[in-house]
Tab-separated table of C-alpha atoms and ligand atoms in Angstrom:
chain	number	residue	atom	x	y	z
A	76	UNK	CA	-0.084	0.457	0.258
A	77	UNK	CA	1.749	3.623	-0.744
A	78	UNK	CA	1.315	6.073	1.869
A	79	UNK	CA	-2.194	8.568	1.923
A	80	UNK	CA	-0.638	11.554	0.230
A	81	UNK	CA	0.291	14.640	2.527
A	82	UNK	CA	-2.767	17.300	4.087
A	83	UNK	CA	-2.418	19.747	6.535
A	84	UNK	CA	-4.569	22.181	7.151
A	85	UNK	CA	-5.539	25.453	9.701
A	86	UNK	CA	-8.551	24.628	11.116
A	87	UNK	CA	-10.061	28.562	12.758
A	88	UNK	CA	-13.063	29.224	14.424
A	89	UNK	CA	-13.870	32.542	13.973
A	90	UNK	CA	-14.624	34.265	17.102
A	91	UNK	CA	-11.588	36.405	17.330
A	92	UNK	CA	-9.149	38.512	14.921
A	93	UNK	CA	-6.056	36.315	14.401
A	94	UNK	CA	-3.343	37.948	16.553
A	95	UNK	CA	0.032	36.414	16.787
A	96	UNK	CA	-0.390	32.922	18.589
A	97	UNK	CA	-3.065	31.678	15.423
A	98	UNK	CA	-0.744	33.296	13.112
A	99	UNK	CA	1.962	31.261	14.491
A	100	UNK	CA	0.217	28.250	14.442
A	101	UNK	CA	-1.344	28.511	11.099
A	102	UNK	CA	2.240	29.037	9.766
A	103	UNK	CA	3.600	26.000	11.447
A	104	UNK	CA	0.863	23.805	9.882
A	105	UNK	CA	1.620	25.204	6.522
A	106	UNK	CA	5.503	25.117	7.041
A	107	UNK	CA	5.001	21.191	8.029
A	108	UNK	CA	2.418	19.999	4.738
A	109	UNK	CA	4.090	22.429	2.525
A	110	UNK	CA	7.108	21.901	2.902
A	111	UNK	CA	6.791	17.856	2.668
A	112	UNK	CA	5.172	19.009	-0.625
A	113	UNK	CA	2.285	18.192	0.712
A	114	UNK	CA	-1.435	20.058	0.606
A	115	UNK	CA	-3.594	22.498	2.838
A	116	UNK	CA	-6.786	22.212	3.264
A	117	UNK	CA	-8.410	26.485	5.297
A	118	UNK	CA	-10.859	25.184	7.834
A	119	UNK	CA	-14.058	27.255	9.230
A	120	UNK	CA	-14.829	25.641	12.466
A	121	UNK	CA	-17.821	27.737	12.774
A	122	UNK	CA	-20.253	25.222	15.401
A	123	UNK	CA	-20.175	27.046	18.268
A	124	UNK	CA	-23.145	29.780	16.231
A	125	UNK	CA	-22.792	32.456	19.358
A	126	UNK	CA	-19.467	33.126	19.480
A	127	UNK	CA	-19.008	33.746	15.862
A	128	UNK	CA	-18.282	36.732	15.065
A	129	UNK	CA	-19.411	38.274	11.288
A	130	UNK	CA	-16.751	39.657	9.471
A	131	UNK	CA	-13.998	37.614	11.396
A	132	UNK	CA	-13.709	34.437	8.321
A	133	UNK	CA	-13.285	36.492	5.170
A	134	UNK	CA	-10.222	38.858	8.003
A	135	UNK	CA	-9.220	35.267	8.919
A	136	UNK	CA	-8.263	34.973	5.124
A	137	UNK	CA	-7.031	37.937	4.592
A	138	UNK	CA	-4.850	37.728	7.015
A	139	UNK	CA	-3.135	34.402	5.954
A	140	UNK	CA	-3.419	35.643	2.497
A	141	UNK	CA	-0.796	39.122	3.325
A	142	UNK	CA	1.171	36.592	5.528
A	143	UNK	CA	1.778	34.255	2.087
A	144	UNK	CA	0.496	31.333	3.628
A	145	UNK	CA	-1.996	30.017	0.583
A	146	UNK	CA	-4.232	26.636	1.068
A	147	UNK	CA	-5.913	24.577	-1.785
A	148	UNK	CA	-8.761	23.813	-0.392
A	149	UNK	CA	-11.580	26.378	1.794
A	150	UNK	CA	-14.507	27.874	2.421
A	151	UNK	CA	-13.788	30.460	-0.445
A	152	UNK	CA	-12.318	27.883	-3.438
A	153	UNK	CA	-13.991	24.827	-2.889
A	154	UNK	CA	-12.965	21.735	-3.464
A	155	UNK	CA	-13.088	17.851	-2.929
A	156	UNK	CA	-13.938	17.417	0.210
A	157	UNK	CA	-16.179	21.027	0.386
A	158	UNK	CA	-18.027	22.013	2.605
A	159	UNK	CA	-15.745	23.271	4.359
A	160	UNK	CA	-17.394	24.920	6.994
A	161	UNK	CA	-18.792	23.623	9.924
A	162	UNK	CA	-21.978	24.885	10.246
A	163	UNK	CA	-22.739	23.389	6.178
A	164	UNK	CA	-21.162	19.891	7.622
A	165	UNK	CA	-24.188	18.571	10.145
A	166	UNK	CA	-24.759	15.600	8.296
A	167	UNK	CA	-21.920	14.172	8.194
A	168	UNK	CA	-21.691	14.481	11.994
A	169	UNK	CA	-25.305	13.234	12.482
A	170	UNK	CA	-24.090	10.555	10.084
A	171	UNK	CA	-21.016	9.338	12.486
A	172	UNK	CA	-22.997	9.896	16.105
A	173	UNK	CA	-25.769	7.350	14.579
A	174	UNK	CA	-22.369	4.511	14.084
A	175	UNK	CA	-21.019	5.376	17.486
A	176	UNK	CA	-24.977	4.857	18.707
A	177	UNK	CA	-25.573	1.866	17.507
A	178	UNK	CA	-22.496	0.149	17.823
A	179	UNK	CA	-22.535	1.127	21.836
A	180	UNK	CA	-19.666	3.773	21.771
A	181	UNK	CA	-21.875	5.800	22.262
A	182	UNK	CA	-25.126	6.603	24.998
A	183	UNK	CA	-27.714	9.184	25.594
A	184	UNK	CA	-26.843	11.466	28.207
A	185	UNK	CA	-30.001	13.752	30.164
A	186	UNK	CA	-27.779	14.832	33.244
A	187	UNK	CA	-27.374	18.753	33.099
A	188	UNK	CA	-24.750	20.902	33.545
A	189	UNK	CA	-25.770	21.094	36.500
A	190	UNK	CA	-26.728	17.430	36.881
A	191	UNK	CA	-22.855	16.920	35.727
A	192	UNK	CA	-21.320	18.731	38.194
A	193	UNK	CA	-22.643	17.814	41.137
A	194	UNK	CA	-22.763	13.946	40.148
A	195	UNK	CA	-18.316	14.682	39.740
A	196	UNK	CA	-16.449	12.733	42.326
A	197	UNK	CA	-13.065	14.448	42.278
A	198	UNK	CA	-11.598	17.822	40.301
A	199	UNK	CA	-11.039	17.296	36.479
A	200	UNK	CA	-7.683	16.317	35.840
A	201	UNK	CA	-6.245	15.674	33.156
A	202	UNK	CA	-2.584	15.375	33.624
A	203	UNK	CA	0.301	17.405	33.831
A	204	UNK	CA	0.298	20.319	31.522
A	205	UNK	CA	-3.032	20.145	30.441
A	206	UNK	CA	-4.554	23.648	30.017
A	207	UNK	CA	-7.934	22.284	28.026
A	208	UNK	CA	-10.828	23.245	30.348
A	209	UNK	CA	-13.196	20.476	29.911
A	210	UNK	CA	-15.547	20.707	32.810
A	211	UNK	CA	-16.319	18.784	35.719
A	212	UNK	CA	-15.641	15.444	35.428
A	213	UNK	CA	-18.036	13.429	34.111
A	214	UNK	CA	-19.822	10.113	36.807
A	215	UNK	CA	-21.201	7.538	33.932
A	216	UNK	CA	-24.952	8.939	35.205
A	217	UNK	CA	-26.906	7.669	32.533
A	218	UNK	CA	-24.020	5.846	30.973
A	219	UNK	CA	-26.337	2.107	30.524
A	220	UNK	CA	-29.064	2.995	30.926
A	221	UNK	CA	-31.654	2.212	28.440
A	222	UNK	CA	-32.508	5.080	25.464
A	223	UNK	CA	-36.261	5.557	25.700
A	224	UNK	CA	-35.819	5.663	30.189
A	225	UNK	CA	-32.839	8.915	29.112
A	226	UNK	CA	-34.844	10.233	26.705
A	227	UNK	CA	-38.178	10.607	28.700
A	228	UNK	CA	-35.840	12.042	31.708
A	229	UNK	CA	-34.882	14.775	29.309
A	230	UNK	CA	-37.885	15.502	28.023
A	231	UNK	CA	-39.533	16.123	31.680
A	232	UNK	CA	-37.539	18.995	31.548
A	233	UNK	CA	-37.760	20.207	28.455
A	234	UNK	CA	-34.619	18.928	26.267
A	235	UNK	CA	-33.322	16.261	24.175
A	236	UNK	CA	-30.378	14.001	25.380
A	237	UNK	CA	-26.718	14.878	24.381
A	238	UNK	CA	-24.609	12.114	23.455
A	239	UNK	CA	-21.358	11.516	24.611
A	240	UNK	CA	-19.257	8.662	24.068
A	241	UNK	CA	-17.867	5.712	26.522
A	242	UNK	CA	-14.216	6.679	26.765
A	243	UNK	CA	-13.412	3.895	29.159
A	244	UNK	CA	-11.545	2.177	27.221
A	245	UNK	CA	-9.631	4.792	25.457
A	246	UNK	CA	-5.795	4.860	25.115
A	247	UNK	CA	-4.389	7.334	26.942
A	248	UNK	CA	-0.692	7.676	25.584
A	249	UNK	CA	0.124	9.130	21.858
A	250	UNK	CA	2.973	10.227	20.310
A	251	UNK	CA	3.169	14.345	19.404
A	252	UNK	CA	5.476	14.891	17.098
A	253	UNK	CA	7.385	17.309	19.156
A	254	UNK	CA	6.984	16.285	22.201
A	255	UNK	CA	7.195	13.011	22.287
A	256	UNK	CA	5.032	9.875	23.607
A	257	UNK	CA	2.273	12.103	26.121
A	258	UNK	CA	0.604	10.245	29.001
A	259	UNK	CA	-3.037	11.895	29.390
A	260	UNK	CA	-3.406	11.743	33.515
A	261	UNK	CA	-4.155	8.996	35.758
A	262	UNK	CA	-8.004	9.612	35.457
A	263	UNK	CA	-7.546	9.205	31.700
A	264	UNK	CA	-11.100	10.172	29.242
A	265	UNK	CA	-14.611	11.436	30.400
A	266	UNK	CA	-17.331	10.050	28.870
A	267	UNK	CA	-16.994	13.788	26.477
A	268	UNK	CA	-20.267	14.800	25.147
A	269	UNK	CA	-20.184	14.041	21.645
A	270	UNK	CA	-23.644	15.890	20.696
A	271	UNK	CA	-25.407	18.828	22.758
A	272	UNK	CA	-28.922	18.544	24.212
A	273	UNK	CA	-29.561	21.489	21.904
A	274	UNK	CA	-28.774	19.060	18.401
A	275	UNK	CA	-25.141	20.910	17.890
A	276	UNK	CA	-21.997	18.515	17.333
A	277	UNK	CA	-19.504	19.195	19.834
A	278	UNK	CA	-15.688	19.986	19.021
A	279	UNK	CA	-14.247	16.936	19.216
A	280	UNK	CA	-16.774	15.027	17.271
A	281	UNK	CA	-16.763	17.244	14.473
A	282	UNK	CA	-12.701	17.500	13.977
A	283	UNK	CA	-12.531	13.822	14.045
A	284	UNK	CA	-15.020	12.906	11.549
A	285	UNK	CA	-14.002	16.502	8.969
A	286	UNK	CA	-10.048	15.529	9.291
A	287	UNK	CA	-10.140	12.193	8.099
A	288	UNK	CA	-12.965	13.218	5.460
A	289	UNK	CA	-10.662	15.441	4.229
A	290	UNK	CA	-7.893	13.349	3.730
A	291	UNK	CA	-6.106	15.212	6.634
A	292	UNK	CA	-2.943	13.013	7.906
A	293	UNK	CA	-0.934	15.700	9.528
A	294	UNK	CA	-2.171	17.941	12.485
A	295	UNK	CA	-0.487	20.249	13.541
A	296	UNK	CA	-1.954	22.720	16.084
A	297	UNK	CA	-1.787	25.132	19.433
A	298	UNK	CA	-1.126	23.022	22.661
A	299	UNK	CA	-3.953	23.925	24.163
A	300	UNK	CA	-5.842	21.343	22.469
A	301	UNK	CA	-3.328	18.363	23.251
A	302	UNK	CA	-5.831	16.985	26.289
A	303	UNK	CA	-8.693	16.674	23.126
A	304	UNK	CA	-5.916	14.732	21.496
A	305	UNK	CA	-6.668	11.442	23.082
A	306	UNK	CA	-10.117	11.773	23.165
A	307	UNK	CA	-10.120	12.460	19.323
A	308	UNK	CA	-7.746	9.481	18.578
A	309	UNK	CA	-9.987	6.926	20.432
A	310	UNK	CA	-12.546	8.503	18.346
A	311	UNK	CA	-10.774	8.033	15.530
A	312	UNK	CA	-10.817	4.337	16.499
A	313	UNK	CA	-14.804	4.028	17.423
A	314	UNK	CA	-15.110	4.936	13.785
A	315	UNK	CA	-12.593	2.576	11.938
A	316	UNK	CA	-10.426	5.779	10.966
A	317	UNK	CA	-6.718	5.913	10.634
A	318	UNK	CA	-5.855	8.840	13.588
A	319	UNK	CA	-3.476	11.436	11.242
A	320	UNK	CA	-0.012	12.332	13.129
A	321	UNK	CA	-0.173	15.358	16.339
A	322	UNK	CA	1.878	17.857	17.227
A	323	UNK	CA	1.148	20.527	19.536
A	324	UNK	CA	3.000	23.662	18.772
A	325	UNK	CA	3.895	25.975	21.463
A	326	UNK	CA	1.759	28.667	22.946
A	327	UNK	CA	2.727	32.500	22.155
A	328	UNK	CA	3.282	34.376	25.407
A	329	UNK	CA	2.667	38.443	25.692
A	330	UNK	CA	5.231	40.223	27.040
A	331	UNK	CA	4.029	39.926	30.146
A	332	UNK	CA	3.716	36.241	30.260
A	333	UNK	CA	0.286	35.773	30.153
A	334	UNK	CA	-1.700	33.014	27.566
A	335	UNK	CA	-2.969	34.887	24.076
A	336	UNK	CA	-6.229	34.801	24.513
A	337	UNK	CA	-8.849	37.390	23.757
A	338	UNK	CA	-9.408	38.175	27.357
A	339	UNK	CA	-4.896	39.499	27.173
A	340	UNK	CA	-6.219	41.755	24.350
A	341	UNK	CA	-3.078	40.983	22.245
A	342	UNK	CA	-2.743	42.593	18.751
A	343	UNK	CA	-4.114	41.452	15.856
A	344	UNK	CA	-2.604	40.804	12.446
A	345	UNK	CA	-4.274	43.503	10.940
A	346	UNK	CA	-3.927	46.238	13.641
A	347	UNK	CA	-0.036	45.520	12.701
A	348	UNK	CA	-0.489	45.810	9.325
A	349	UNK	CA	-2.327	48.791	10.193
A	350	UNK	CA	0.556	50.256	12.095
A	351	UNK	CA	2.348	49.694	9.136
A	352	UNK	CA	4.482	47.077	10.941
A	353	UNK	CA	5.482	44.821	7.848
A	354	UNK	CA	4.144	40.564	6.700
A	355	UNK	CA	7.826	40.486	6.201
A	356	UNK	CA	8.768	41.688	10.283
A	357	UNK	CA	6.230	39.475	11.434
A	358	UNK	CA	7.118	36.605	9.419
A	359	UNK	CA	10.532	36.943	10.933
A	360	UNK	CA	9.623	36.893	14.426
A	361	UNK	CA	7.155	34.269	13.760
A	362	UNK	CA	10.504	32.313	12.002
A	363	UNK	CA	12.645	32.894	14.661
A	364	UNK	CA	10.554	31.904	17.894
A	365	UNK	CA	10.320	28.287	16.235
A	366	UNK	CA	13.458	28.568	15.944
A	367	UNK	CA	14.066	28.827	12.310
A	368	UNK	CA	18.311	29.468	11.513
A	369	UNK	CA	18.522	33.818	10.784
A	370	UNK	CA	19.074	34.795	6.745
A	371	UNK	CA	17.709	36.555	4.274
A	372	UNK	CA	13.828	36.625	4.193
A	373	UNK	CA	11.209	37.811	1.965
A	374	UNK	CA	8.059	35.861	2.293
A	375	UNK	CA	6.204	32.187	4.201
A	376	UNK	CA	7.889	30.547	1.159
A	377	UNK	CA	11.583	31.605	1.977
A	378	UNK	CA	11.244	29.238	5.251
A	379	UNK	CA	9.869	26.262	4.402
A	380	UNK	CA	13.768	25.028	3.106
A	381	UNK	CA	14.927	25.609	7.112
A	382	UNK	CA	12.170	24.411	8.260
A	383	UNK	CA	11.703	20.917	10.648
A	384	UNK	CA	9.358	20.180	13.000
A	385	UNK	CA	10.398	18.186	15.339
A	386	UNK	CA	13.561	21.088	16.008
A	387	UNK	CA	10.992	24.404	16.903
A	388	UNK	CA	11.247	25.400	20.858
A	389	UNK	CA	8.494	22.793	22.998
A	390	UNK	CA	7.934	25.505	25.239
A	391	UNK	CA	5.859	28.789	25.215
A	392	UNK	CA	6.831	31.207	23.405
A	393	UNK	CA	7.541	35.757	23.387
A	394	UNK	CA	8.033	37.715	20.644
A	395	UNK	CA	9.539	40.181	19.890
A	396	UNK	CA	8.067	42.482	17.068
A	397	UNK	CA	10.099	45.780	16.070
B	668	LIG	N1	-11.284	25.677	15.578
B	668	LIG	C1	-9.914	25.063	16.790
B	668	LIG	C2	-9.684	26.843	17.604
B	668	LIG	O1	-9.615	27.925	16.413
B	668	LIG	C3	-8.909	24.542	16.372
B	668	LIG	C4	-8.822	23.115	16.458
B	668	LIG	C5	-8.376	22.292	15.183
B	668	LIG	O2	-6.979	22.871	15.317
B	668	LIG	O3	-8.240	20.868	16.089
B	668	LIG	O4	-9.081	26.489	18.725
């Protein structure tokens, strides 16, 4: 069997302006795919409708283009695995959830957030370095209960049941292309949500269905998602799909040492551009933070020859901009 063609992706959520941290992740994912002669996919992860910011998708695309990061398939240009926006892919998520329910890998759950918090036996801890916020740990309340009973219980509270993955058999470790063998915390994987009671597919499910459907072979994304990876690998297994490789790149910290997030109001790529900072200067700062050898750099493409994923910095980085 020949190895599948290399396909990377960038999968931003259009919930705010792109900052240096997102740009660094996009650049590294792009360099990883392109330096191996692979294709690059842009997928817009807009499932969390209330958080979607009007105009953010267009702004993301123009920021990427300004930096010289191009893509072969995406919402603006289509491709063989369209649509490339999660809000238009509900049918695929439902089909996967039906399969998981049918073979017993998933179950219906009537618990509200409050029920889950009340039943939580221990504070959620997913291992050292874990920065994902998955909320209180689910105690398994509805697992093994007859679906009709769970549906009736949810209906009595005016809701539809959610769907959860049975995480008990999940493997806890995986190989990260940057960090080596990563081992999740001793508590293992909880029964995470696949579909919320409002019918929306959850991130964990959607990202696996999409990466598999779009033939993604290499996932390069932010370190904040490292705790999601064992969950996603378990889903690949349950759906009989081959997982991609995973690499989690360091987060960018503000000069005061805080993780860039909307809360910390990091400078957006658009505002740097408006201030007259050139794409070359931004690329240079991003490349230096990734340990790419200094040298004359004009464009993202000029960074390709020296790129090596295995050699980029593991720890969080701060960036120096002129
Ligand atoms: N949509 C996620 C985010 O913007 C990224 C998902 C992923 O790369 O798996 O944080």
